[in-house]
């Protein structure tokens, strides 16, 4: 990486921007990131003697998201549920942090004197 393109960009950062960027960098470098929403669905499996036939239905987790303009959903295996929940939370955090940076740069336009 090189700073040659914008030598003054780092010195121009506020502490707030530095903090947001360091949080974002940590997420992007080290954590799983997954865009989408999680929802649960109850279902019956069809086995007549299963507990679900008596009303205690199986609860499955699904990830829903849009891709190339299409709405999609995928089943999340039980063994991955905790990880997938964390990835989705991380993506929300990263998106919020990016929005925070975007706000700072929007203000650079609107609060410019000259
Ligand atoms: Zn069942």
PDB file of N, CA and C and ligand atoms in Angstrom:
ATOM      1  N   UNK A   1       0.833  -1.210   0.000  1.00  0.00           N
ATOM      2  CA  UNK A   1       0.000   0.000   0.000  1.00  0.00           C
ATOM      3  C   UNK A   1       0.860   1.250   0.000  1.00  0.00           C
ATOM      4  N   UNK A   2       0.350   2.287  -0.645  1.00  0.00           N
ATOM      5  CA  UNK A   2       1.078   3.542  -0.751  1.00  0.00           C
ATOM      6  C   UNK A   2       0.168   4.713  -0.426  1.00  0.00           C
ATOM      7  N   UNK A   3       0.748   5.701   0.217  1.00  0.00           N
ATOM      8  CA  UNK A   3      -0.014   6.906   0.551  1.00  0.00           C
ATOM      9  C   UNK A   3       0.261   8.033  -0.431  1.00  0.00           C
ATOM     10  N   UNK A   4       0.981   7.728  -1.502  1.00  0.00           N
ATOM     11  CA  UNK A   4       1.435   8.787  -2.402  1.00  0.00           C
ATOM     12  C   UNK A   4       0.280   9.577  -3.020  1.00  0.00           C
ATOM     13  N   UNK A   5      -0.822   8.895  -3.246  1.00  0.00           N
ATOM     14  CA  UNK A   5      -1.943   9.557  -3.903  1.00  0.00           C
ATOM     15  C   UNK A   5      -2.525  10.693  -3.062  1.00  0.00           C
ATOM     16  N   UNK A   6      -2.567  10.481  -1.735  1.00  0.00           N
ATOM     17  CA  UNK A   6      -3.177  11.509  -0.888  1.00  0.00           C
ATOM     18  C   UNK A   6      -2.375  11.657   0.399  1.00  0.00           C
ATOM     19  N   UNK A   7      -1.258  12.372   0.309  1.00  0.00           N
ATOM     20  CA  UNK A   7      -0.357  12.489   1.454  1.00  0.00           C
ATOM     21  C   UNK A   7      -0.997  13.143   2.688  1.00  0.00           C
ATOM     22  N   UNK A   8      -2.017  13.956   2.490  1.00  0.00           N
ATOM     23  CA  UNK A   8      -2.582  14.677   3.628  1.00  0.00           C
ATOM     24  C   UNK A   8      -3.780  13.960   4.234  1.00  0.00           C
ATOM     25  N   UNK A   9      -4.197  12.830   3.641  1.00  0.00           N
ATOM     26  CA  UNK A   9      -5.451  12.221   4.084  1.00  0.00           C
ATOM     27  C   UNK A   9      -5.377  11.704   5.522  1.00  0.00           C
ATOM     28  N   UNK A  10      -4.229  11.170   5.915  1.00  0.00           N
ATOM     29  CA  UNK A  10      -4.145  10.605   7.260  1.00  0.00           C
ATOM     30  C   UNK A  10      -4.106  11.689   8.329  1.00  0.00           C
ATOM     31  N   UNK A  11      -3.330  12.730   8.067  1.00  0.00           N
ATOM     32  CA  UNK A  11      -3.243  13.795   9.058  1.00  0.00           C
ATOM     33  C   UNK A  11      -4.567  14.542   9.174  1.00  0.00           C
ATOM     34  N   UNK A  12      -5.406  14.431   8.142  1.00  0.00           N
ATOM     35  CA  UNK A  12      -6.683  15.134   8.171  1.00  0.00           C
ATOM     36  C   UNK A  12      -7.779  14.389   8.896  1.00  0.00           C
ATOM     37  N   UNK A  13      -7.457  13.207   9.413  1.00  0.00           N
ATOM     38  CA  UNK A  13      -8.480  12.406  10.084  1.00  0.00           C
ATOM     39  C   UNK A  13      -8.752  12.873  11.500  1.00  0.00           C
ATOM     40  N   UNK A  14     -10.009  12.901  11.834  1.00  0.00           N
ATOM     41  CA  UNK A  14     -10.388  13.193  13.218  1.00  0.00           C
ATOM     42  C   UNK A  14     -10.236  11.909  14.038  1.00  0.00           C
ATOM     43  N   UNK A  15     -10.148  12.050  15.369  1.00  0.00           N
ATOM     44  CA  UNK A  15     -10.098  10.853  16.218  1.00  0.00           C
ATOM     45  C   UNK A  15     -11.303   9.940  15.989  1.00  0.00           C
ATOM     46  N   UNK A  16     -12.443  10.548  15.745  1.00  0.00           N
ATOM     47  CA  UNK A  16     -13.655   9.760  15.491  1.00  0.00           C
ATOM     48  C   UNK A  16     -13.492   8.908  14.241  1.00  0.00           C
ATOM     49  N   UNK A  17     -12.964   9.490  13.196  1.00  0.00           N
ATOM     50  CA  UNK A  17     -12.772   8.729  11.958  1.00  0.00           C
ATOM     51  C   UNK A  17     -11.752   7.608  12.152  1.00  0.00           C
ATOM     52  N   UNK A  18     -10.673   7.912  12.862  1.00  0.00           N
ATOM     53  CA  UNK A  18      -9.663   6.878  13.142  1.00  0.00           C
ATOM     54  C   UNK A  18     -10.261   5.696  13.887  1.00  0.00           C
ATOM     55  N   UNK A  19     -11.096   6.005  14.873  1.00  0.00           N
ATOM     56  CA  UNK A  19     -11.713   4.962  15.684  1.00  0.00           C
ATOM     57  C   UNK A  19     -12.641   4.093  14.832  1.00  0.00           C
ATOM     58  N   UNK A  20     -13.469   4.750  14.023  1.00  0.00           N
ATOM     59  CA  UNK A  20     -14.371   3.994  13.152  1.00  0.00           C
ATOM     60  C   UNK A  20     -13.572   3.109  12.202  1.00  0.00           C
ATOM     61  N   UNK A  21     -12.521   3.676  11.609  1.00  0.00           N
ATOM     62  CA  UNK A  21     -11.716   2.915  10.651  1.00  0.00           C
ATOM     63  C   UNK A  21     -11.001   1.730  11.297  1.00  0.00           C
ATOM     64  N   UNK A  22     -10.546   1.909  12.537  1.00  0.00           N
ATOM     65  CA  UNK A  22      -9.828   0.796  13.170  1.00  0.00           C
ATOM     66  C   UNK A  22     -10.798  -0.333  13.538  1.00  0.00           C
ATOM     67  N   UNK A  23     -12.010   0.042  13.936  1.00  0.00           N
ATOM     68  CA  UNK A  23     -13.015  -0.989  14.211  1.00  0.00           C
ATOM     69  C   UNK A  23     -13.383  -1.737  12.933  1.00  0.00           C
ATOM     70  N   UNK A  24     -13.538  -0.977  11.855  1.00  0.00           N
ATOM     71  CA  UNK A  24     -13.889  -1.586  10.564  1.00  0.00           C
ATOM     72  C   UNK A  24     -12.767  -2.503  10.073  1.00  0.00           C
ATOM     73  N   UNK A  25     -11.527  -2.047  10.235  1.00  0.00           N
ATOM     74  CA  UNK A  25     -10.373  -2.836   9.790  1.00  0.00           C
ATOM     75  C   UNK A  25     -10.308  -4.169  10.541  1.00  0.00           C
ATOM     76  N   UNK A  26     -10.574  -4.116  11.844  1.00  0.00           N
ATOM     77  CA  UNK A  26     -10.532  -5.338  12.636  1.00  0.00           C
ATOM     78  C   UNK A  26     -11.563  -6.338  12.125  1.00  0.00           C
ATOM     79  N   UNK A  27     -12.772  -5.843  11.851  1.00  0.00           N
ATOM     80  CA  UNK A  27     -13.832  -6.719  11.342  1.00  0.00           C
ATOM     81  C   UNK A  27     -13.459  -7.318   9.995  1.00  0.00           C
ATOM     82  N   UNK A  28     -12.996  -6.468   9.106  1.00  0.00           N
ATOM     83  CA  UNK A  28     -12.713  -6.910   7.742  1.00  0.00           C
ATOM     84  C   UNK A  28     -11.536  -7.893   7.708  1.00  0.00           C
ATOM     85  N   UNK A  29     -10.541  -7.654   8.571  1.00  0.00           N
ATOM     86  CA  UNK A  29      -9.355  -8.510   8.561  1.00  0.00           C
ATOM     87  C   UNK A  29      -9.584  -9.860   9.218  1.00  0.00           C
ATOM     88  N   UNK A  30     -10.391  -9.870  10.275  1.00  0.00           N
ATOM     89  CA  UNK A  30     -10.371 -11.072  11.109  1.00  0.00           C
ATOM     90  C   UNK A  30     -11.701 -11.801  11.277  1.00  0.00           C
ATOM     91  N   UNK A  31     -12.801 -11.188  10.866  1.00  0.00           N
ATOM     92  CA  UNK A  31     -14.089 -11.800  11.194  1.00  0.00           C
ATOM     93  C   UNK A  31     -14.858 -12.222   9.943  1.00  0.00           C
ATOM     94  N   UNK A  32     -15.722 -13.201  10.124  1.00  0.00           N
ATOM     95  CA  UNK A  32     -16.619 -13.597   9.046  1.00  0.00           C
ATOM     96  C   UNK A  32     -17.657 -12.518   8.823  1.00  0.00           C
ATOM     97  N   UNK A  33     -17.993 -12.306   7.570  1.00  0.00           N
ATOM     98  CA  UNK A  33     -18.967 -11.266   7.207  1.00  0.00           C
ATOM     99  C   UNK A  33     -20.015 -11.875   6.293  1.00  0.00           C
ATOM    100  N   UNK A  34     -21.265 -11.652   6.639  1.00  0.00           N
ATOM    101  CA  UNK A  34     -22.322 -12.256   5.828  1.00  0.00           C
ATOM    102  C   UNK A  34     -23.522 -11.321   5.751  1.00  0.00           C
ATOM    103  N   UNK A  35     -23.870 -10.964   4.510  1.00  0.00           N
ATOM    104  CA  UNK A  35     -25.024 -10.088   4.313  1.00  0.00           C
ATOM    105  C   UNK A  35     -26.289 -10.929   4.218  1.00  0.00           C
ATOM    106  N   UNK A  36     -27.301 -10.501   4.929  1.00  0.00           N
ATOM    107  CA  UNK A  36     -28.565 -11.206   4.870  1.00  0.00           C
ATOM    108  C   UNK A  36     -29.321 -11.078   6.174  1.00  0.00           C
ATOM    109  N   UNK A  37     -30.552 -11.574   6.175  1.00  0.00           N
ATOM    110  CA  UNK A  37     -31.361 -11.572   7.388  1.00  0.00           C
ATOM    111  C   UNK A  37     -31.628 -13.008   7.801  1.00  0.00           C
ATOM    112  N   UNK A  38     -31.690 -13.192   9.101  1.00  0.00           N
ATOM    113  CA  UNK A  38     -31.968 -14.530   9.600  1.00  0.00           C
ATOM    114  C   UNK A  38     -33.414 -14.621  10.042  1.00  0.00           C
ATOM    115  N   UNK A  39     -34.027 -15.745   9.725  1.00  0.00           N
ATOM    116  CA  UNK A  39     -35.382 -15.968  10.208  1.00  0.00           C
ATOM    117  C   UNK A  39     -35.531 -17.442  10.554  1.00  0.00           C
ATOM    118  N   UNK A  40     -36.428 -17.707  11.471  1.00  0.00           N
ATOM    119  CA  UNK A  40     -36.662 -19.095  11.844  1.00  0.00           C
ATOM    120  C   UNK A  40     -38.006 -19.548  11.292  1.00  0.00           C
ATOM    121  N   UNK A  41     -38.093 -20.799  11.013  1.00  0.00           N
ATOM    122  CA  UNK A  41     -39.343 -21.362  10.542  1.00  0.00           C
ATOM    123  C   UNK A  41     -39.610 -22.696  11.240  1.00  0.00           C
ATOM    124  N   UNK A  42     -40.853 -22.888  11.598  1.00  0.00           N
ATOM    125  CA  UNK A  42     -41.245 -24.152  12.229  1.00  0.00           C
ATOM    126  C   UNK A  42     -41.750 -25.096  11.150  1.00  0.00           C
ATOM    127  N   UNK A  43     -41.402 -26.353  11.309  1.00  0.00           N
ATOM    128  CA  UNK A  43     -41.865 -27.324  10.300  1.00  0.00           C
ATOM    129  C   UNK A  43     -42.102 -28.685  10.947  1.00  0.00           C
ATOM    130  N   UNK A  44     -42.836 -29.487  10.235  1.00  0.00           N
ATOM    131  CA  UNK A  44     -43.010 -30.881  10.647  1.00  0.00           C
ATOM    132  C   UNK A  44     -42.216 -31.741   9.669  1.00  0.00           C
ATOM    133  N   UNK A  45     -41.679 -32.845  10.180  1.00  0.00           N
ATOM    134  CA  UNK A  45     -40.813 -33.652   9.325  1.00  0.00           C
ATOM    135  C   UNK A  45     -41.565 -34.777   8.609  1.00  0.00           C
ATOM    136  N   UNK A  46     -42.780 -35.035   9.034  1.00  0.00           N
ATOM    137  CA  UNK A  46     -43.569 -36.053   8.348  1.00  0.00           C
ATOM    138  C   UNK A  46     -43.594 -37.412   9.037  1.00  0.00           C
ATOM    139  N   UNK A  47     -42.676 -37.624   9.990  1.00  0.00           N
ATOM    140  CA  UNK A  47     -42.684 -38.893  10.710  1.00  0.00           C
ATOM    141  C   UNK A  47     -43.850 -38.882  11.705  1.00  0.00           C
ATOM    142  N   UNK A  48     -44.724 -39.877  11.611  1.00  0.00           N
ATOM    143  CA  UNK A  48     -45.951 -39.856  12.414  1.00  0.00           C
ATOM    144  C   UNK A  48     -45.713 -39.918  13.925  1.00  0.00           C
ATOM    145  N   UNK A  49     -44.623 -40.539  14.356  1.00  0.00           N
ATOM    146  CA  UNK A  49     -44.378 -40.668  15.796  1.00  0.00           C
ATOM    147  C   UNK A  49     -43.481 -39.579  16.376  1.00  0.00           C
ATOM    148  N   UNK A  50     -43.042 -38.637  15.536  1.00  0.00           N
ATOM    149  CA  UNK A  50     -42.149 -37.573  15.995  1.00  0.00           C
ATOM    150  C   UNK A  50     -42.904 -36.582  16.874  1.00  0.00           C
ATOM    151  N   UNK A  51     -42.149 -35.920  17.743  1.00  0.00           N
ATOM    152  CA  UNK A  51     -42.754 -34.909  18.613  1.00  0.00           C
ATOM    153  C   UNK A  51     -43.436 -33.794  17.819  1.00  0.00           C
ATOM    154  N   UNK A  52     -42.941 -33.574  16.581  1.00  0.00           N
ATOM    155  CA  UNK A  52     -43.515 -32.476  15.794  1.00  0.00           C
ATOM    156  C   UNK A  52     -44.951 -32.772  15.374  1.00  0.00           C
ATOM    157  N   UNK A  53     -45.286 -34.061  15.286  1.00  0.00           N
ATOM    158  CA  UNK A  53     -46.649 -34.435  14.929  1.00  0.00           C
ATOM    159  C   UNK A  53     -47.621 -34.085  16.048  1.00  0.00           C
ATOM    160  N   UNK A  54     -47.080 -33.949  17.280  1.00  0.00           N
ATOM    161  CA  UNK A  54     -47.934 -33.610  18.424  1.00  0.00           C
ATOM    162  C   UNK A  54     -47.872 -32.108  18.722  1.00  0.00           C
ATOM    163  N   UNK A  55     -47.301 -31.354  17.822  1.00  0.00           N
ATOM    164  CA  UNK A  55     -47.326 -29.895  17.972  1.00  0.00           C
ATOM    165  C   UNK A  55     -45.997 -29.265  18.313  1.00  0.00           C
ATOM    166  N   UNK A  56     -45.020 -30.090  18.765  1.00  0.00           N
ATOM    167  CA  UNK A  56     -43.705 -29.534  19.096  1.00  0.00           C
ATOM    168  C   UNK A  56     -42.829 -29.530  17.839  1.00  0.00           C
ATOM    169  N   UNK A  57     -43.002 -28.506  17.045  1.00  0.00           N
ATOM    170  CA  UNK A  57     -42.386 -28.496  15.708  1.00  0.00           C
ATOM    171  C   UNK A  57     -40.880 -28.244  15.749  1.00  0.00           C
ATOM    172  N   UNK A  58     -40.214 -28.673  14.677  1.00  0.00           N
ATOM    173  CA  UNK A  58     -38.780 -28.419  14.523  1.00  0.00           C
ATOM    174  C   UNK A  58     -38.583 -26.959  14.109  1.00  0.00           C
ATOM    175  N   UNK A  59     -37.590 -26.309  14.693  1.00  0.00           N
ATOM    176  CA  UNK A  59     -37.307 -24.923  14.334  1.00  0.00           C
ATOM    177  C   UNK A  59     -36.020 -24.880  13.511  1.00  0.00           C
ATOM    178  N   UNK A  60     -36.126 -24.351  12.304  1.00  0.00           N
ATOM    179  CA  UNK A  60     -34.955 -24.257  11.422  1.00  0.00           C
ATOM    180  C   UNK A  60     -34.623 -22.804  11.149  1.00  0.00           C
ATOM    181  N   UNK A  61     -33.322 -22.557  10.972  1.00  0.00           N
ATOM    182  CA  UNK A  61     -32.846 -21.207  10.695  1.00  0.00           C
ATOM    183  C   UNK A  61     -32.572 -21.050   9.200  1.00  0.00           C
ATOM    184  N   UNK A  62     -32.999 -19.907   8.673  1.00  0.00           N
ATOM    185  CA  UNK A  62     -32.770 -19.610   7.257  1.00  0.00           C
ATOM    186  C   UNK A  62     -32.104 -18.257   7.107  1.00  0.00           C
ATOM    187  N   UNK A  63     -31.225 -18.172   6.131  1.00  0.00           N
ATOM    188  CA  UNK A  63     -30.646 -16.881   5.757  1.00  0.00           C
ATOM    189  C   UNK A  63     -31.350 -16.408   4.491  1.00  0.00           C
ATOM    190  N   UNK A  64     -31.912 -15.206   4.555  1.00  0.00           N
ATOM    191  CA  UNK A  64     -32.546 -14.641   3.366  1.00  0.00           C
ATOM    192  C   UNK A  64     -31.754 -13.435   2.902  1.00  0.00           C
ATOM    193  N   UNK A  65     -31.663 -13.280   1.612  1.00  0.00           N
ATOM    194  CA  UNK A  65     -30.865 -12.189   1.038  1.00  0.00           C
ATOM    195  C   UNK A  65     -31.262 -11.999  -0.417  1.00  0.00           C
ATOM    196  N   UNK A  66     -30.873 -10.858  -0.964  1.00  0.00           N
ATOM    197  CA  UNK A  66     -31.112 -10.639  -2.384  1.00  0.00           C
ATOM    198  C   UNK A  66     -29.783 -10.743  -3.109  1.00  0.00           C
ATOM    199  N   UNK A  67     -29.844 -11.322  -4.282  1.00  0.00           N
ATOM    200  CA  UNK A  67     -28.624 -11.482  -5.087  1.00  0.00           C
ATOM    201  C   UNK A  67     -29.005 -11.298  -6.547  1.00  0.00           C
ATOM    202  N   UNK A  68     -28.350 -10.363  -7.194  1.00  0.00           N
ATOM    203  CA  UNK A  68     -28.646 -10.036  -8.589  1.00  0.00           C
ATOM    204  C   UNK A  68     -30.137  -9.785  -8.788  1.00  0.00           C
ATOM    205  N   UNK A  69     -30.707  -9.044  -7.851  1.00  0.00           N
ATOM    206  CA  UNK A  69     -32.118  -8.662  -7.973  1.00  0.00           C
ATOM    207  C   UNK A  69     -33.113  -9.733  -7.577  1.00  0.00           C
ATOM    208  N   UNK A  70     -32.602 -10.895  -7.206  1.00  0.00           N
ATOM    209  CA  UNK A  70     -33.510 -11.976  -6.829  1.00  0.00           C
ATOM    210  C   UNK A  70     -33.457 -12.246  -5.342  1.00  0.00           C
ATOM    211  N   UNK A  71     -34.609 -12.532  -4.788  1.00  0.00           N
ATOM    212  CA  UNK A  71     -34.719 -12.877  -3.386  1.00  0.00           C
ATOM    213  C   UNK A  71     -34.370 -14.354  -3.217  1.00  0.00           C
ATOM    214  N   UNK A  72     -33.453 -14.636  -2.292  1.00  0.00           N
ATOM    215  CA  UNK A  72     -33.036 -16.025  -2.092  1.00  0.00           C
ATOM    216  C   UNK A  72     -33.034 -16.380  -0.616  1.00  0.00           C
ATOM    217  N   UNK A  73     -33.101 -17.636  -0.355  1.00  0.00           N
ATOM    218  CA  UNK A  73     -32.948 -18.069   1.032  1.00  0.00           C
ATOM    219  C   UNK A  73     -32.265 -19.418   1.084  1.00  0.00           C
ATOM    220  N   UNK A  74     -31.437 -19.586   2.096  1.00  0.00           N
ATOM    221  CA  UNK A  74     -30.772 -20.869   2.263  1.00  0.00           C
ATOM    222  C   UNK A  74     -30.939 -21.359   3.695  1.00  0.00           C
ATOM    223  N   UNK A  75     -31.074 -22.639   3.806  1.00  0.00           N
ATOM    224  CA  UNK A  75     -31.196 -23.289   5.108  1.00  0.00           C
ATOM    225  C   UNK A  75     -29.840 -23.272   5.802  1.00  0.00           C
ATOM    226  N   UNK A  76     -29.835 -22.954   7.095  1.00  0.00           N
ATOM    227  CA  UNK A  76     -28.594 -22.952   7.876  1.00  0.00           C
ATOM    228  C   UNK A  76     -28.562 -24.214   8.743  1.00  0.00           C
ATOM    229  N   UNK A  77     -27.590 -25.089   8.514  1.00  0.00           N
ATOM    230  CA  UNK A  77     -27.491 -26.309   9.332  1.00  0.00           C
ATOM    231  C   UNK A  77     -27.301 -25.959  10.802  1.00  0.00           C
ATOM    232  N   UNK A  78     -27.874 -26.776  11.667  1.00  0.00           N
ATOM    233  CA  UNK A  78     -27.777 -26.553  13.116  1.00  0.00           C
ATOM    234  C   UNK A  78     -26.348 -26.293  13.584  1.00  0.00           C
ATOM    235  N   UNK A  79     -25.406 -27.052  13.036  1.00  0.00           N
ATOM    236  CA  UNK A  79     -24.014 -26.966  13.477  1.00  0.00           C
ATOM    237  C   UNK A  79     -23.375 -25.621  13.144  1.00  0.00           C
ATOM    238  N   UNK A  80     -23.992 -24.875  12.219  1.00  0.00           N
ATOM    239  CA  UNK A  80     -23.422 -23.583  11.806  1.00  0.00           C
ATOM    240  C   UNK A  80     -24.187 -22.380  12.360  1.00  0.00           C
ATOM    241  N   UNK A  81     -25.287 -22.648  13.056  1.00  0.00           N
ATOM    242  CA  UNK A  81     -26.171 -21.552  13.471  1.00  0.00           C
ATOM    243  C   UNK A  81     -25.453 -20.435  14.229  1.00  0.00           C
ATOM    244  N   UNK A  82     -24.663 -20.797  15.245  1.00  0.00           N
ATOM    245  CA  UNK A  82     -24.000 -19.767  16.063  1.00  0.00           C
ATOM    246  C   UNK A  82     -23.025 -18.937  15.238  1.00  0.00           C
ATOM    247  N   UNK A  83     -22.250 -19.630  14.390  1.00  0.00           N
ATOM    248  CA  UNK A  83     -21.279 -18.929  13.551  1.00  0.00           C
ATOM    249  C   UNK A  83     -21.977 -17.990  12.577  1.00  0.00           C
ATOM    250  N   UNK A  84     -23.025 -18.495  11.949  1.00  0.00           N
ATOM    251  CA  UNK A  84     -23.738 -17.701  10.952  1.00  0.00           C
ATOM    252  C   UNK A  84     -24.362 -16.456  11.597  1.00  0.00           C
ATOM    253  N   UNK A  85     -24.914 -16.622  12.800  1.00  0.00           N
ATOM    254  CA  UNK A  85     -25.470 -15.465  13.514  1.00  0.00           C
ATOM    255  C   UNK A  85     -24.385 -14.407  13.748  1.00  0.00           C
ATOM    256  N   UNK A  86     -23.195 -14.848  14.118  1.00  0.00           N
ATOM    257  CA  UNK A  86     -22.088 -13.911  14.380  1.00  0.00           C
ATOM    258  C   UNK A  86     -21.652 -13.217  13.084  1.00  0.00           C
ATOM    259  N   UNK A  87     -21.599 -13.971  11.984  1.00  0.00           N
ATOM    260  CA  UNK A  87     -21.196 -13.376  10.696  1.00  0.00           C
ATOM    261  C   UNK A  87     -22.176 -12.284  10.276  1.00  0.00           C
ATOM    262  N   UNK A  88     -23.462 -12.557  10.478  1.00  0.00           N
ATOM    263  CA  UNK A  88     -24.488 -11.574  10.087  1.00  0.00           C
ATOM    264  C   UNK A  88     -24.387 -10.317  10.965  1.00  0.00           C
ATOM    265  N   UNK A  89     -24.165 -10.513  12.264  1.00  0.00           N
ATOM    266  CA  UNK A  89     -23.989  -9.370  13.173  1.00  0.00           C
ATOM    267  C   UNK A  89     -22.759  -8.552  12.752  1.00  0.00           C
ATOM    268  N   UNK A  90     -21.680  -9.236  12.409  1.00  0.00           N
ATOM    269  CA  UNK A  90     -20.460  -8.548  11.961  1.00  0.00           C
ATOM    270  C   UNK A  90     -20.721  -7.712  10.709  1.00  0.00           C
ATOM    271  N   UNK A  91     -21.505  -8.276   9.803  1.00  0.00           N
ATOM    272  CA  UNK A  91     -21.802  -7.533   8.578  1.00  0.00           C
ATOM    273  C   UNK A  91     -22.605  -6.272   8.891  1.00  0.00           C
ATOM    274  N   UNK A  92     -23.555  -6.383   9.813  1.00  0.00           N
ATOM    275  CA  UNK A  92     -24.323  -5.209  10.243  1.00  0.00           C
ATOM    276  C   UNK A  92     -23.401  -4.150  10.826  1.00  0.00           C
ATOM    277  N   UNK A  93     -22.478  -4.598  11.694  1.00  0.00           N
ATOM    278  CA  UNK A  93     -21.532  -3.661  12.321  1.00  0.00           C
ATOM    279  C   UNK A  93     -20.683  -2.981  11.261  1.00  0.00           C
ATOM    280  N   UNK A  94     -20.159  -3.778  10.312  1.00  0.00           N
ATOM    281  CA  UNK A  94     -19.295  -3.226   9.266  1.00  0.00           C
ATOM    282  C   UNK A  94     -20.060  -2.211   8.424  1.00  0.00           C
ATOM    283  N   UNK A  95     -21.306  -2.527   8.116  1.00  0.00           N
ATOM    284  CA  UNK A  95     -22.135  -1.620   7.321  1.00  0.00           C
ATOM    285  C   UNK A  95     -22.377  -0.317   8.080  1.00  0.00           C
ATOM    286  N   UNK A  96     -22.652  -0.419   9.380  1.00  0.00           N
ATOM    287  CA  UNK A  96     -22.868   0.779  10.202  1.00  0.00           C
ATOM    288  C   UNK A  96     -21.597   1.624  10.283  1.00  0.00           C
ATOM    289  N   UNK A  97     -20.446   0.966  10.399  1.00  0.00           N
ATOM    290  CA  UNK A  97     -19.174   1.692  10.461  1.00  0.00           C
ATOM    291  C   UNK A  97     -18.889   2.404   9.140  1.00  0.00           C
ATOM    292  N   UNK A  98     -19.147   1.707   8.028  1.00  0.00           N
ATOM    293  CA  UNK A  98     -18.975   2.333   6.716  1.00  0.00           C
ATOM    294  C   UNK A  98     -19.879   3.539   6.576  1.00  0.00           C
ATOM    295  N   UNK A  99     -21.100   3.408   7.083  1.00  0.00           N
ATOM    296  CA  UNK A  99     -22.047   4.515   7.032  1.00  0.00           C
ATOM    297  C   UNK A  99     -21.526   5.688   7.861  1.00  0.00           C
ATOM    298  N   UNK A 100     -20.888   5.365   9.003  1.00  0.00           N
ATOM    299  CA  UNK A 100     -20.303   6.412   9.844  1.00  0.00           C
ATOM    300  C   UNK A 100     -19.210   7.181   9.108  1.00  0.00           C
ATOM    301  N   UNK A 101     -18.376   6.452   8.358  1.00  0.00           N
ATOM    302  CA  UNK A 101     -17.327   7.097   7.568  1.00  0.00           C
ATOM    303  C   UNK A 101     -17.955   7.921   6.452  1.00  0.00           C
ATOM    304  N   UNK A 102     -18.980   7.366   5.844  1.00  0.00           N
ATOM    305  CA  UNK A 102     -19.669   8.065   4.759  1.00  0.00           C
ATOM    306  C   UNK A 102     -20.243   9.397   5.245  1.00  0.00           C
ATOM    307  N   UNK A 103     -20.773   9.379   6.453  1.00  0.00           N
ATOM    308  CA  UNK A 103     -21.346  10.598   7.046  1.00  0.00           C
ATOM    309  C   UNK A 103     -20.275  11.675   7.201  1.00  0.00           C
ATOM    310  N   UNK A 104     -19.090  11.266   7.665  1.00  0.00           N
ATOM    311  CA  UNK A 104     -17.981  12.209   7.838  1.00  0.00           C
ATOM    312  C   UNK A 104     -17.629  12.856   6.497  1.00  0.00           C
ATOM    313  N   UNK A 105     -17.609  12.023   5.439  1.00  0.00           N
ATOM    314  CA  UNK A 105     -17.216  12.551   4.132  1.00  0.00           C
ATOM    315  C   UNK A 105     -18.327  13.351   3.465  1.00  0.00           C
ATOM    316  N   UNK A 106     -19.579  13.021   3.818  1.00  0.00           N
ATOM    317  CA  UNK A 106     -20.703  13.828   3.334  1.00  0.00           C
ATOM    318  C   UNK A 106     -20.600  15.230   3.931  1.00  0.00           C
ATOM    319  N   UNK A 107     -20.216  15.259   5.216  1.00  0.00           N
ATOM    320  CA  UNK A 107     -20.073  16.560   5.884  1.00  0.00           C
ATOM    321  C   UNK A 107     -18.949  17.396   5.277  1.00  0.00           C
ATOM    322  N   UNK A 108     -17.950  16.720   4.733  1.00  0.00           N
ATOM    323  CA  UNK A 108     -16.866  17.459   4.081  1.00  0.00           C
ATOM    324  C   UNK A 108     -17.403  18.242   2.883  1.00  0.00           C
ATOM    325  N   UNK A 109     -18.453  17.728   2.277  1.00  0.00           N
ATOM    326  CA  UNK A 109     -19.060  18.438   1.131  1.00  0.00           C
ATOM    327  C   UNK A 109     -19.971  19.560   1.625  1.00  0.00           C
ATOM    328  N   UNK A 110     -20.846  19.211   2.555  1.00  0.00           N
ATOM    329  CA  UNK A 110     -21.867  20.191   2.959  1.00  0.00           C
ATOM    330  C   UNK A 110     -21.323  21.296   3.853  1.00  0.00           C
ATOM    331  N   UNK A 111     -20.230  21.010   4.588  1.00  0.00           N
ATOM    332  CA  UNK A 111     -19.708  22.022   5.494  1.00  0.00           C
ATOM    333  C   UNK A 111     -18.522  22.798   4.933  1.00  0.00           C
ATOM    334  N   UNK A 112     -18.313  22.609   3.642  1.00  0.00           N
ATOM    335  CA  UNK A 112     -17.199  23.287   3.007  1.00  0.00           C
ATOM    336  C   UNK A 112     -17.548  24.764   2.799  1.00  0.00           C
ATOM    337  N   UNK A 113     -16.611  25.644   3.180  1.00  0.00           N
ATOM    338  CA  UNK A 113     -16.873  27.093   3.075  1.00  0.00           C
ATOM    339  C   UNK A 113     -16.744  27.582   1.636  1.00  0.00           C
ATOM    340  N   UNK A 114     -15.632  27.206   1.030  1.00  0.00           N
ATOM    341  CA  UNK A 114     -15.365  27.749  -0.310  1.00  0.00           C
ATOM    342  C   UNK A 114     -16.031  26.918  -1.405  1.00  0.00           C
TER     343      UNK A 114
HETATM  344 ZN1  LIG B   1     -40.436 -34.301  13.367  1.00  0.00          ZN
END
